[in-house]
GROMACS .gro file of C-alpha atoms in nm:
model
  202
    1MET     CA    1  -0.555   5.498   5.475
    2ALA     CA    2  -0.905   5.379   5.550
    3SER     CA    3  -1.113   5.205   5.288
    4GLU     CA    4  -1.426   5.377   5.421
    5SER     CA    5  -1.286   5.712   5.300
    6PHE     CA    6  -1.321   5.612   4.936
    7ASP     CA    7  -1.639   5.482   4.777
    8PRO     CA    8  -1.567   5.328   4.433
    9THR     CA    9  -1.938   5.353   4.342
   10ARG     CA   10  -1.953   5.730   4.408
   11PRO     CA   11  -2.001   5.946   4.094
   12GLY     CA   12  -1.667   6.083   3.986
   13ALA     CA   13  -1.468   5.813   4.161
   14THR     CA   14  -1.177   5.687   3.952
   15PRO     CA   15  -1.060   5.352   4.094
   16HIS     CA   16  -0.917   5.263   3.752
   17LEU     CA   17  -0.641   5.518   3.819
   18ALA     CA   18  -0.543   5.355   4.146
   19ALA     CA   19  -0.228   5.149   4.182
   20SER     CA   20  -0.309   4.778   4.181
   21VAL     CA   21  -0.115   4.563   4.426
   22LYS     CA   22  -0.122   4.184   4.437
   23ILE     CA   23  -0.115   4.036   4.788
   24LEU     CA   24  -0.104   3.668   4.885
   25ILE     CA   25  -0.300   3.534   5.181
   26ALA     CA   26  -0.107   3.221   5.273
   27GLY     CA   27  -0.060   2.963   5.546
   28GLY     CA   28  -0.122   2.602   5.634
   29PHE     CA   29  -0.436   2.395   5.601
   30GLY     CA   30  -0.740   2.536   5.784
   31VAL     CA   31  -0.581   2.852   5.926
   32GLY     CA   32  -0.847   3.091   5.793
   33LYS     CA   33  -0.725   3.208   5.452
   34THR     CA   34  -1.063   3.173   5.279
   35THR     CA   35  -1.233   3.332   5.578
   36MET     CA   36  -1.006   3.638   5.571
   37VAL     CA   37  -1.051   3.697   5.198
   38ALA     CA   38  -1.429   3.666   5.234
   39SER     CA   39  -1.442   3.898   5.536
   40ILE     CA   40  -1.259   4.186   5.367
   41SER     CA   41  -1.341   4.162   4.995
   42GLU     CA   42  -1.562   4.439   4.857
   43VAL     CA   43  -1.665   4.210   4.571
   44ALA     CA   44  -1.813   3.863   4.592
   45PRO     CA   45  -1.502   3.651   4.655
   46LEU     CA   46  -1.406   3.377   4.413
   47ARG     CA   47  -1.368   3.046   4.595
   48THR     CA   48  -1.249   2.707   4.476
   49GLU     CA   49  -1.357   2.503   4.777
   50GLU     CA   50  -1.449   2.137   4.760
   51LEU     CA   51  -1.588   1.899   5.019
   52ILE     CA   52  -1.334   1.696   5.213
   53THR     CA   53  -1.405   1.330   5.138
   54GLU     CA   54  -1.270   0.992   5.243
   55VAL     CA   55  -1.017   1.018   4.960
   56SER     CA   56  -0.817   1.264   5.173
   57THR     CA   57  -0.788   1.018   5.462
   58GLY     CA   58  -0.422   0.967   5.543
   59ILE     CA   59  -0.326   1.258   5.314
   60ASP     CA   60  -0.466   1.571   5.479
   61ASP     CA   61  -0.382   1.627   5.845
   62LEU     CA   62  -0.707   1.730   6.013
   63SER     CA   63  -0.568   1.730   6.367
   64GLY     CA   64  -0.692   2.041   6.539
   65VAL     CA   65  -0.944   2.117   6.264
   66GLU     CA   66  -1.154   1.801   6.273
   67GLN     CA   67  -1.475   1.996   6.209
   68LYS     CA   68  -1.350   2.137   5.877
   69THR     CA   69  -1.565   2.008   5.589
   70THR     CA   70  -1.428   2.198   5.285
   71THR     CA   71  -1.087   2.283   5.147
   72THR     CA   72  -0.945   2.524   4.887
   73VAL     CA   73  -0.812   2.334   4.586
   74ALA     CA   74  -0.683   2.624   4.374
   75LEU     CA   75  -0.719   2.978   4.511
   76ASP     CA   76  -0.943   3.237   4.670
   77PHE     CA   77  -0.970   3.582   4.515
   78GLY     CA   78  -1.097   3.913   4.650
   79ARG     CA   79  -1.043   4.288   4.619
   80ILE     CA   80  -1.031   4.575   4.866
   81THR     CA   81  -1.001   4.945   4.781
   82ILE     CA   82  -0.780   5.112   5.042
   83ASP     CA   83  -0.823   5.464   4.904
   84SER     CA   84  -0.840   5.649   4.571
   85GLU     CA   85  -0.478   5.560   4.499
   86LEU     CA   86  -0.450   5.198   4.610
   87VAL     CA   87  -0.644   4.878   4.540
   88LEU     CA   88  -0.533   4.543   4.681
   89TYR     CA   89  -0.605   4.222   4.491
   90LEU     CA   90  -0.603   3.929   4.730
   91PHE     CA   91  -0.505   3.576   4.631
   92GLY     CA   92  -0.561   3.308   4.892
   93THR     CA   93  -0.336   3.004   4.850
   94PRO     CA   94  -0.437   2.640   4.903
   95GLY     CA   95  -0.310   2.496   5.230
   96GLN     CA   96  -0.250   2.127   5.167
   97ASP     CA   97   0.099   2.012   5.074
   98ARG     CA   98  -0.016   1.849   4.753
   99PHE     CA   99  -0.134   2.185   4.613
  100TRP     CA  100   0.179   2.378   4.700
  101PHE     CA  101   0.299   2.366   4.340
  102LEU     CA  102   0.043   2.643   4.282
  103TRP     CA  103   0.220   2.879   4.523
  104ASP     CA  104   0.503   2.957   4.280
  105GLU     CA  105   0.253   3.058   4.012
  106LEU     CA  106   0.034   3.257   4.249
  107SER     CA  107   0.334   3.445   4.390
  108ARG     CA  108   0.432   3.585   4.048
  109GLY     CA  109   0.381   3.961   4.055
  110ALA     CA  110   0.292   3.972   4.425
  111LEU     CA  111   0.439   4.257   4.629
  112GLY     CA  112   0.377   4.103   4.969
  113ALA     CA  113   0.203   3.830   5.167
  114VAL     CA  114   0.011   3.763   5.485
  115VAL     CA  115   0.105   3.435   5.655
  116ILE     CA  116  -0.186   3.331   5.876
  117ALA     CA  117  -0.088   3.122   6.176
  118ASP     CA  118  -0.299   2.900   6.402
  119THR     CA  119  -0.168   2.852   6.758
  120ARG     CA  120  -0.328   2.506   6.769
  121ARG     CA  121  -0.084   2.395   6.498
  122LEU     CA  122   0.186   2.660   6.495
  123GLY     CA  123   0.440   2.423   6.344
  124ASN     CA  124   0.242   2.423   6.020
  125SER     CA  125   0.346   2.786   5.967
  126PHE     CA  126   0.716   2.709   5.916
  127ALA     CA  127   0.675   2.603   5.553
  128ALA     CA  128   0.493   2.923   5.456
  129VAL     CA  129   0.744   3.143   5.638
  130ASP     CA  130   1.029   2.958   5.469
  131PHE     CA  131   0.862   2.992   5.127
  132PHE     CA  132   0.855   3.371   5.141
  133GLU     CA  133   1.192   3.409   5.313
  134ARG     CA  134   1.362   3.206   5.040
  135ARG     CA  135   1.202   3.419   4.768
  136GLY     CA  136   1.268   3.750   4.938
  137LEU     CA  137   0.898   3.840   4.928
  138PRO     CA  138   0.802   4.072   5.217
  139PHE     CA  139   0.542   3.928   5.453
  140LEU     CA  140   0.390   3.957   5.796
  141VAL     CA  141   0.248   3.695   6.029
  142ALA     CA  142  -0.114   3.727   6.143
  143VAL     CA  143  -0.210   3.495   6.429
  144ASN     CA  144  -0.575   3.398   6.379
  145CYS     CA  145  -0.732   3.380   6.726
  146PHE     CA  146  -0.963   3.079   6.711
  147ASP     CA  147  -1.216   3.021   6.988
  148GLY     CA  148  -1.069   2.781   7.243
  149ALA     CA  149  -0.719   2.790   7.091
  150PRO     CA  150  -0.411   2.834   7.311
  151VAL     CA  151  -0.343   3.203   7.375
  152TYR     CA  152   0.010   3.331   7.325
  153THR     CA  153   0.158   3.678   7.309
  154VAL     CA  154   0.298   3.818   6.987
  155ASP     CA  155   0.651   3.787   7.129
  156GLU     CA  156   0.592   3.419   7.212
  157VAL     CA  157   0.474   3.352   6.857
  158ARG     CA  158   0.771   3.540   6.712
  159ASP     CA  159   1.009   3.331   6.924
  160ALA     CA  160   0.834   3.003   6.836
  161LEU     CA  161   0.855   3.078   6.462
  162ASP     CA  162   1.209   3.222   6.492
  163LEU     CA  163   1.105   3.532   6.296
  164ASP     CA  164   1.349   3.806   6.206
  165PRO     CA  165   1.291   4.126   6.410
  166HIS     CA  166   1.178   4.323   6.102
  167ILE     CA  167   0.886   4.089   6.024
  168PRO     CA  168   0.561   4.235   6.165
  169THR     CA  169   0.353   3.998   6.376
  170LEU     CA  170   0.004   4.068   6.508
  171LEU     CA  171  -0.308   3.900   6.644
  172CYS     CA  172  -0.627   3.901   6.438
  173ASP     CA  173  -0.972   3.753   6.390
  174ALA     CA  174  -1.003   3.650   6.024
  175ARG     CA  175  -1.383   3.653   6.056
  176ASP     CA  176  -1.388   4.023   6.142
  177ARG     CA  177  -1.364   4.277   5.860
  178ALA     CA  178  -1.202   4.548   6.074
  179SER     CA  179  -0.942   4.305   6.204
  180SER     CA  180  -0.862   4.172   5.856
  181LYS     CA  181  -0.837   4.528   5.724
  182GLN     CA  182  -0.589   4.616   5.998
  183VAL     CA  183  -0.372   4.321   5.894
  184LEU     CA  184  -0.366   4.445   5.535
  185LEU     CA  185  -0.292   4.803   5.638
  186GLU     CA  186  -0.001   4.677   5.851
  187LEU     CA  187   0.133   4.489   5.548
  188VAL     CA  188   0.100   4.796   5.323
  189GLN     CA  189   0.287   5.003   5.582
  190HIS     CA  190   0.556   4.733   5.600
  191LEU     CA  191   0.594   4.741   5.221
  192ILE     CA  192   0.621   5.121   5.220
  193GLU     CA  193   0.886   5.115   5.492
  194ARG     CA  194   1.085   4.847   5.309
  195ALA     CA  195   1.068   5.044   4.985
  196GLY     CA  196   1.202   5.346   5.172
  197ARG     CA  197   1.498   5.142   5.300
  198ALA     CA  198   1.574   4.987   4.960
  199PRO     CA  199   1.905   5.098   4.808
  200VAL     CA  200   1.879   5.336   4.514
  201ALA     CA  201   2.005   5.188   4.187
  202THR     CA  202   2.301   5.375   4.036
   0.00000   0.00000   0.00000
């Protein structure tokens, strides 16, 4: 399933017949959610970023991301066509605690989620992991490899976050389109495998 194999602008293409899947791109403050959506979206991404001002002093924890100057206050939105049968609609969640009330609304209708983790502040990932575990929404963990950040193996991250064995975990670079695409393909594969294991209703 490679997005390059299907060109939605090609004459005769029928993307309107494709299955539409809603995916959340989630995680703590400053982990790279907006960056990932922008790197992979085939349409101009919708962003709701605002400048970080003095008003956030004492409210937003900027430790580890002191150079960050903007923040998402509602959502990011993008779209990626996987092939002629599947289109993913990406919804990036806000990271600050005070905007988490939006997560419940954004998660409605979603089939899966990507939890982006930052090894500089790995503890900030627990809330996102807990959010999806409590709701039974399938997810994977993508460790965004920031320049200069501590380097850990996938197994070390899995142990630190106490992830169940069935939850996929991988390293990525949210700035890189190919890397972001691989994360989404891994999530799609995870969703397919879970659907195959689901009990049949009688």
